[in-house]
Coordinates of C-alpha atoms and ligand atoms in Angstrom, one line a residue:
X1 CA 8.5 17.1 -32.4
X2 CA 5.1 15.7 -32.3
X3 CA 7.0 12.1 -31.2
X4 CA 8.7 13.7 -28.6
X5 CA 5.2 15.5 -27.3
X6 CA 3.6 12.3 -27.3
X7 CA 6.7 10.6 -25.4
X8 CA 6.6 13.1 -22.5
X9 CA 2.1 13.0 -22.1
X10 CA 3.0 9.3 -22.0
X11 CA 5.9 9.5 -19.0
X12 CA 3.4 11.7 -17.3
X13 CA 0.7 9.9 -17.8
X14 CA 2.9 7.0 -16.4
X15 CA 4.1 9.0 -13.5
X16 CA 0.2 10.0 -12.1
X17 CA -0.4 6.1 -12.4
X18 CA -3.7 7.2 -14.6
X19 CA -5.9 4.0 -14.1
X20 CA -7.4 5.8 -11.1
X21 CA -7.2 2.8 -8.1
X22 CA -3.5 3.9 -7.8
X23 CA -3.9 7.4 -8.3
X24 CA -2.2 9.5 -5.5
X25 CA -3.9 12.6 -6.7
X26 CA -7.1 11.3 -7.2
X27 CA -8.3 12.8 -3.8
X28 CA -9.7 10.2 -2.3
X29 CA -7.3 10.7 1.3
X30 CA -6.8 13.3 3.8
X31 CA -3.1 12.4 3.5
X32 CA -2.6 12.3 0.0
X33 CA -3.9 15.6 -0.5
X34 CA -1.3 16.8 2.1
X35 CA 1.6 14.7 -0.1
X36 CA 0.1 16.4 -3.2
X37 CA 0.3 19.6 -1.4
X38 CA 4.1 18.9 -0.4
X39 CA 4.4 18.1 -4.5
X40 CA 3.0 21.2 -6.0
X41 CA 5.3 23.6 -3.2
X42 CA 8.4 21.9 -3.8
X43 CA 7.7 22.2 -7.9
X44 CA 7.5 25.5 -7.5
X45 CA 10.3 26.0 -5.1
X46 CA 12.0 24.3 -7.7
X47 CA 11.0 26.1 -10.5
X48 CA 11.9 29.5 -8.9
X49 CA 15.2 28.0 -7.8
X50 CA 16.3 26.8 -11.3
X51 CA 15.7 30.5 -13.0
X52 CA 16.8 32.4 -10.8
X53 CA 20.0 30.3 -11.3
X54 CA 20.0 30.0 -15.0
X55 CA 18.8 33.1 -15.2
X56 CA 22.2 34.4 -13.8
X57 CA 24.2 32.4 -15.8
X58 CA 22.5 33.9 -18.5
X59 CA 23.3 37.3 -16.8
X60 CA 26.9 36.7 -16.0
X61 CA 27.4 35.1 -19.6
X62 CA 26.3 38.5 -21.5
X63 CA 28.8 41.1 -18.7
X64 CA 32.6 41.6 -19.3
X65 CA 34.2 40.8 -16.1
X66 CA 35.1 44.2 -14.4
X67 CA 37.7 44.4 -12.0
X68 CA 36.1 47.4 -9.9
X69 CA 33.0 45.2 -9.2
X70 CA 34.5 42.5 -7.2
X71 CA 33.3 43.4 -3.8
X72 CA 29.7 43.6 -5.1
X73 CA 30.6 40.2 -7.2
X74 CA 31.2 38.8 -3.4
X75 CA 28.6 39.7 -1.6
X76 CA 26.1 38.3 -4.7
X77 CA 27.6 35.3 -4.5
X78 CA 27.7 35.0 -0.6
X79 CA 24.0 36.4 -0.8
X80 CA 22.9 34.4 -3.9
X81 CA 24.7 31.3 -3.3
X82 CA 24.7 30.3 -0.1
X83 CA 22.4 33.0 2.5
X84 CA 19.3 32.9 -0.1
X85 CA 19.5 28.9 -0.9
X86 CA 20.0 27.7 2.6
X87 CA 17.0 29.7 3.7
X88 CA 14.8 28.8 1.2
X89 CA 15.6 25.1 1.1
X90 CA 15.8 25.6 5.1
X91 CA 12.2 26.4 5.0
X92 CA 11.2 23.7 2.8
X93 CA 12.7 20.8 4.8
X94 CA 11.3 22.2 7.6
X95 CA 7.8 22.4 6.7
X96 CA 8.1 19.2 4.9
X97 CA 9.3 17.8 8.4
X98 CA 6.5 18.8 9.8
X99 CA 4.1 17.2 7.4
X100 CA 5.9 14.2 8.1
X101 CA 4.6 14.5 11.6
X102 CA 1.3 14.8 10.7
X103 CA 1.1 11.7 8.8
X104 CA 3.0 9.2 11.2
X105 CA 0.8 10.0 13.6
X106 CA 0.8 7.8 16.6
X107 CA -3.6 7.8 17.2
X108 CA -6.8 7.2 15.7
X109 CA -10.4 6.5 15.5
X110 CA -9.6 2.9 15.1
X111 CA -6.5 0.9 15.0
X112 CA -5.6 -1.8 12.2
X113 CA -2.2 -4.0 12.6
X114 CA -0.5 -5.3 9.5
X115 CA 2.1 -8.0 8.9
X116 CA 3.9 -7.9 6.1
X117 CA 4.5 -11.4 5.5
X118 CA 6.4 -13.4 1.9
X119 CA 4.2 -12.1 -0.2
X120 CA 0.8 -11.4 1.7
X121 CA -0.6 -9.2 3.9
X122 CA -1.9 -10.2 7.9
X123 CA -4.6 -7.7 9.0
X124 CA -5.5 -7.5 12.4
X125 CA -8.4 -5.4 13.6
X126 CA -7.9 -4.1 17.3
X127 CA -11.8 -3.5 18.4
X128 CA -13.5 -3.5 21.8
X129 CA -14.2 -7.2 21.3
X130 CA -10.6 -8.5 21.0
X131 CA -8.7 -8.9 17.8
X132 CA -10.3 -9.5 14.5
X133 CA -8.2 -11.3 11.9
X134 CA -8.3 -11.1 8.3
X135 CA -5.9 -10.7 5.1
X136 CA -5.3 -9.2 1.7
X137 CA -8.3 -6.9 2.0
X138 CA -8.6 -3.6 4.4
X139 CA -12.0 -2.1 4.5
X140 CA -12.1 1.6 6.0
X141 CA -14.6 3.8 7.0
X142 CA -15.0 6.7 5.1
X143 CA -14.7 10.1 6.9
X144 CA -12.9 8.4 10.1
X145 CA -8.4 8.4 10.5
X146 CA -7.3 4.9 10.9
X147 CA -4.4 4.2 12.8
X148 CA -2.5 1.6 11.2
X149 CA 0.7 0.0 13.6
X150 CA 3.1 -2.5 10.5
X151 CA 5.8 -4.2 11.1
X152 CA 6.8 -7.5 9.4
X153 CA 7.9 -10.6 9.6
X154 CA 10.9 -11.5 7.8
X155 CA 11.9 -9.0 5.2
X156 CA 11.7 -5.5 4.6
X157 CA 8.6 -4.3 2.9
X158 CA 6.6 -1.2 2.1
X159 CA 2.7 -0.6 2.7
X160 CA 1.3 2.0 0.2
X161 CA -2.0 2.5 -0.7
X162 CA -1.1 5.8 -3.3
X163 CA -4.9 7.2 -3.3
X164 CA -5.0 7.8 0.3
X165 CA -1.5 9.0 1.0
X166 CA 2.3 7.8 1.9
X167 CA 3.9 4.6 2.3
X168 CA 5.8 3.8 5.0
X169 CA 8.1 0.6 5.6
X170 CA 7.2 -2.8 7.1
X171 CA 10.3 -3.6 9.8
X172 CA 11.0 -7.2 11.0
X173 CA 11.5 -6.6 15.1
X174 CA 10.1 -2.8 15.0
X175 CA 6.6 -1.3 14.6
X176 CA 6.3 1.8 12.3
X177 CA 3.0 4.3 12.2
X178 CA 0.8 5.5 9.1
X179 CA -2.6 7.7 9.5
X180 CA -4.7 7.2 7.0
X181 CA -8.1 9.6 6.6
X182 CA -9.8 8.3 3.4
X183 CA -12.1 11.0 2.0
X184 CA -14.0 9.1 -0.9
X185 CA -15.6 5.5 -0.7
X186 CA -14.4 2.9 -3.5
X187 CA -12.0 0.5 -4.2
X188 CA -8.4 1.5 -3.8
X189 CA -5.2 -0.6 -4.9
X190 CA -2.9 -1.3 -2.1
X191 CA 0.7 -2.3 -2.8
X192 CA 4.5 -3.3 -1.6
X193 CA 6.7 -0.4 -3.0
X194 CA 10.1 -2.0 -1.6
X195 CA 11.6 -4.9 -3.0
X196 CA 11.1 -8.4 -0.8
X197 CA 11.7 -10.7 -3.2
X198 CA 10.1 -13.2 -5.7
X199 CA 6.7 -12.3 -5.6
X200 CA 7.2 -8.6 -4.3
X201 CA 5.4 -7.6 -7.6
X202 CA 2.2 -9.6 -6.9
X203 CA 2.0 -8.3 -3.3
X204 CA -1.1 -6.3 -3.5
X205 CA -4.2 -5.7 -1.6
X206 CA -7.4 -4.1 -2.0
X207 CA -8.3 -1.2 0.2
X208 CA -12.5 -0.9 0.4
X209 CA -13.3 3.0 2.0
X210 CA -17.0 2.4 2.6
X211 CA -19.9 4.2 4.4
X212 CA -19.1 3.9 8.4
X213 CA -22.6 1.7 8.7
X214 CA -21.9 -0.9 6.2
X215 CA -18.5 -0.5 7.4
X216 CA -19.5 -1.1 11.1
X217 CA -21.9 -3.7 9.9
X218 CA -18.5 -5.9 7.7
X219 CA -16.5 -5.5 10.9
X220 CA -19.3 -6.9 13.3
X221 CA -19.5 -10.1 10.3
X222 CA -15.9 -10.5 10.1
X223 CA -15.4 -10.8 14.1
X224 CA -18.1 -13.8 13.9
X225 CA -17.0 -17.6 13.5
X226 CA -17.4 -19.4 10.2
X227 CA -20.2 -21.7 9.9
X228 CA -19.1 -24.9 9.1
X229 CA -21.8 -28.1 9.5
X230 CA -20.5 -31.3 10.8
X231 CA -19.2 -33.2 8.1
X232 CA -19.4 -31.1 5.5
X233 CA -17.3 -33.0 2.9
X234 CA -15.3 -29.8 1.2
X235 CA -14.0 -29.3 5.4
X236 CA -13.2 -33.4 5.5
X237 CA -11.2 -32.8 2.5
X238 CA -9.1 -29.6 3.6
X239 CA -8.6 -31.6 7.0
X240 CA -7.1 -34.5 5.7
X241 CA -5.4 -32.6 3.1
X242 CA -3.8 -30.6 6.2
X243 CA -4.3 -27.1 4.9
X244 CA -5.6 -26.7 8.8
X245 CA -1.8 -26.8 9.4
X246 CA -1.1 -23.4 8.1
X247 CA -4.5 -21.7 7.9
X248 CA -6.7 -20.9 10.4
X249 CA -10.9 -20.8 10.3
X250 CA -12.1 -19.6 13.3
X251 CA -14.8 -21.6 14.9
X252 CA -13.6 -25.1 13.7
X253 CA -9.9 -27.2 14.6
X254 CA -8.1 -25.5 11.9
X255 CA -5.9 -22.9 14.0
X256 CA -2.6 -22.8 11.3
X257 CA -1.1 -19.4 12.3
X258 CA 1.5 -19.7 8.9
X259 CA -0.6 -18.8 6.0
X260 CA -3.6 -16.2 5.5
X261 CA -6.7 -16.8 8.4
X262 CA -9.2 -18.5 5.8
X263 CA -12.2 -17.8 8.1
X264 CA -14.5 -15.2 5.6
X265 CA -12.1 -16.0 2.2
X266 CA -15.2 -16.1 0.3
X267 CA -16.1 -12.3 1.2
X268 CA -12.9 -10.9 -0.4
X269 CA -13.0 -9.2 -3.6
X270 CA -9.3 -11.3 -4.7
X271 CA -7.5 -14.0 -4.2
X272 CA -3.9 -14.6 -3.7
X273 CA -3.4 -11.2 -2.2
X274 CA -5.0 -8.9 -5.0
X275 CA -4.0 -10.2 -7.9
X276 CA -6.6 -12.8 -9.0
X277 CA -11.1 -12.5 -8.7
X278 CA -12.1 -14.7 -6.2
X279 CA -14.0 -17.3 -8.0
X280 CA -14.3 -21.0 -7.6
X281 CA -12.3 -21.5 -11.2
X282 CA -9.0 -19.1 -9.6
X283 CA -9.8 -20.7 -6.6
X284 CA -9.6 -24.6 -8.2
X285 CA -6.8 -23.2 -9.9
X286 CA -4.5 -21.7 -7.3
X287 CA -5.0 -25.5 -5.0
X288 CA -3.8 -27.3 -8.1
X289 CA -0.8 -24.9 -9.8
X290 CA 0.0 -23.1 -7.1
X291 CA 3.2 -21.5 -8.2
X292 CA 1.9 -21.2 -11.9
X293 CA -0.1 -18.6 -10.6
X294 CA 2.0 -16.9 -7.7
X295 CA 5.4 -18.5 -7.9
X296 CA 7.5 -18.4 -5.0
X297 CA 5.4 -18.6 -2.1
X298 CA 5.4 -21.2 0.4
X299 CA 2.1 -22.4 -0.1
X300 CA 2.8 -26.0 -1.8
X301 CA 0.7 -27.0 -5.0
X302 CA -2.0 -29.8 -4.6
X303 CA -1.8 -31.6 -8.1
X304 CA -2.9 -35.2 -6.9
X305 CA -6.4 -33.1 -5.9
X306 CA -8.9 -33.6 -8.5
X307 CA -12.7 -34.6 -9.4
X308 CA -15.2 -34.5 -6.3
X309 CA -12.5 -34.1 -4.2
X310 CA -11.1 -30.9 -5.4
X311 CA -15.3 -29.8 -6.1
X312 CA -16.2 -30.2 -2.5
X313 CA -13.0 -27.9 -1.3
X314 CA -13.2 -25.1 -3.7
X315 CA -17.3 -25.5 -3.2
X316 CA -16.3 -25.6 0.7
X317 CA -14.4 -22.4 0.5
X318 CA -16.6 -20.5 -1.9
X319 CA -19.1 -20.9 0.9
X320 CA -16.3 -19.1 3.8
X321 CA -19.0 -16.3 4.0
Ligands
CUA401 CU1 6.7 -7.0 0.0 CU2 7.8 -6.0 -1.8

């Protein structure tokens, strides 16, 4: 008995994801309190529905059938099977419909495109300014709904963040609508919940909910150019190695559209779309054995690059403020 106890705490504690980042009912979001909502009513619908049933089974099980009572055997069934059930359930799917509506919402206090790319994440900023570009890392206000338009760019994948509220699929050719509203600042996980292949289990992000100021203050950075001095011999390198092919850093010649837009890397909390720290060592790391740390992804190892050479890029990078 005790083993079975301690096997169903565990599946629960399983099933509310309990080390907090992914926690949908950790009440950090405006939305997932209205999916935790929809969770709790449906329980109980549940619950009511299952003993009312077993409860006459129980009832029928313990009565002689009695041939004088079939009318009223009838209309109990016609009541209690199929009037009473499609009402109730009627209700539910309608209201859930409804919440559904709230939370694909189609505006918001600011708007935040996503790209669901193999296995990354492009995150484009629409503000006043034009478009600001950035990857692997969405920063939020908190208090404010943010609208976010995905779609994606070859497969079929999912964008969840649990602690602030639903997922909702990434479409090659078609944009789909989410409305987040997070409610308490911190650091929420972010991940693909639909399976894209290879590395579909190390496509994560990181989801900052911060104070609207600094918030304001981290959009107004990201938007600016990267400083790069002429010559700096960590940029020589990554030009000649012709990483400018498929990543971008605003404000210099590299303008590759394929891979994540490099231009702050140095500001994100992780690399390699939320799975490693961003530090020079990961960084060194990931240039080198690429696939030994994310396999599958198009990005091509650099194993010749070592010494000074690999020093100055990493160092180079580390600096992408
Ligand atoms: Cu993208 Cu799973």
């Amino acid at each position: 008995m005790g083993r079975r106890i301690a096997l169903f705490t565990g599946l629960l504690l399983a099933l509310s994801a309990c080390d907090g980042r992914h926690n949908w009912m950790a009440g950090a979001g405006a939305e997932a309190a209205t999916v935790e909502r929809l969770f709790i009513v449906l329980m109980i619908g549940a619950a009511v529905i299952w003993t009312a049933v077993v409860g006459a089974a129980v009832y029928a099980h313990t009565r002689r059938a009695h041939p004088n009572r079939e009318r009223e055997a009838r209309l109990f069934v016609i009541w209690g099977g199929a009037v009473l059930p499609t009402l109730l359930i009627g209700a539910l799917l309608v209201w859930g419909l409804t919440i559904l509506r709230d939370i694909t919402a189609d505006e918001g206090d600011l708007t935040v495109r996503v790209d669901g790319e193999r296995w990354w994440w492009r995150v484009i900023y629409e503000t006043p300014g034009g478009d600001v570009v950035t990857a692997n890392e969405i920063r939020l206000p908190v208090g404010s709904t943010t609208l976010f338009r995905l779609t994606a760019d070859d497969v079929i994948h999912s964008f969840w963040v649990p602690a602030l509220g639903g997922k909702m699929d990434m479409i090659p050719g078609r944009e789909t609508t989410l409305a987040l509203t997070p409610v308490k600042t911190g650091n929420w996980g972010g991940l693909c919940a639909e399976f894209c292949g290879g590395a579909h289990a190390l496509m994560r992000f990181d989801t900052v909910v911060m104070e609207p100021a600094a918030f304001d203050l981290w959009l107004e950075q990201e938007a600016q150019p990267a400083q790069v001095a002429a010559g700096d011999p960590g940029f020589e390198v990554f030009l000649d190695e012709g990483c400018g092919a498929c990543h971008a850093i605003r404000g210099t010649e590299a303008a590759g559209p394929v891979g994540p837009d490099l231009t702050h890397m140095a500001r994100r909390e992780r690399l390699g779309a939320g799975i490693y720290d961003m530090t020079a060592a990961n960084v060194s790391r990931w240039i080198t054995d690429t696939h030994a740390m994310k396999p599958d992804i198009d990005m091509p190892p650099y194993p010749h690059l070592d010494g000074a050479r690999l020093e100055a890029l990493v160092d180079f990078l580390m600096r992408l403020e």
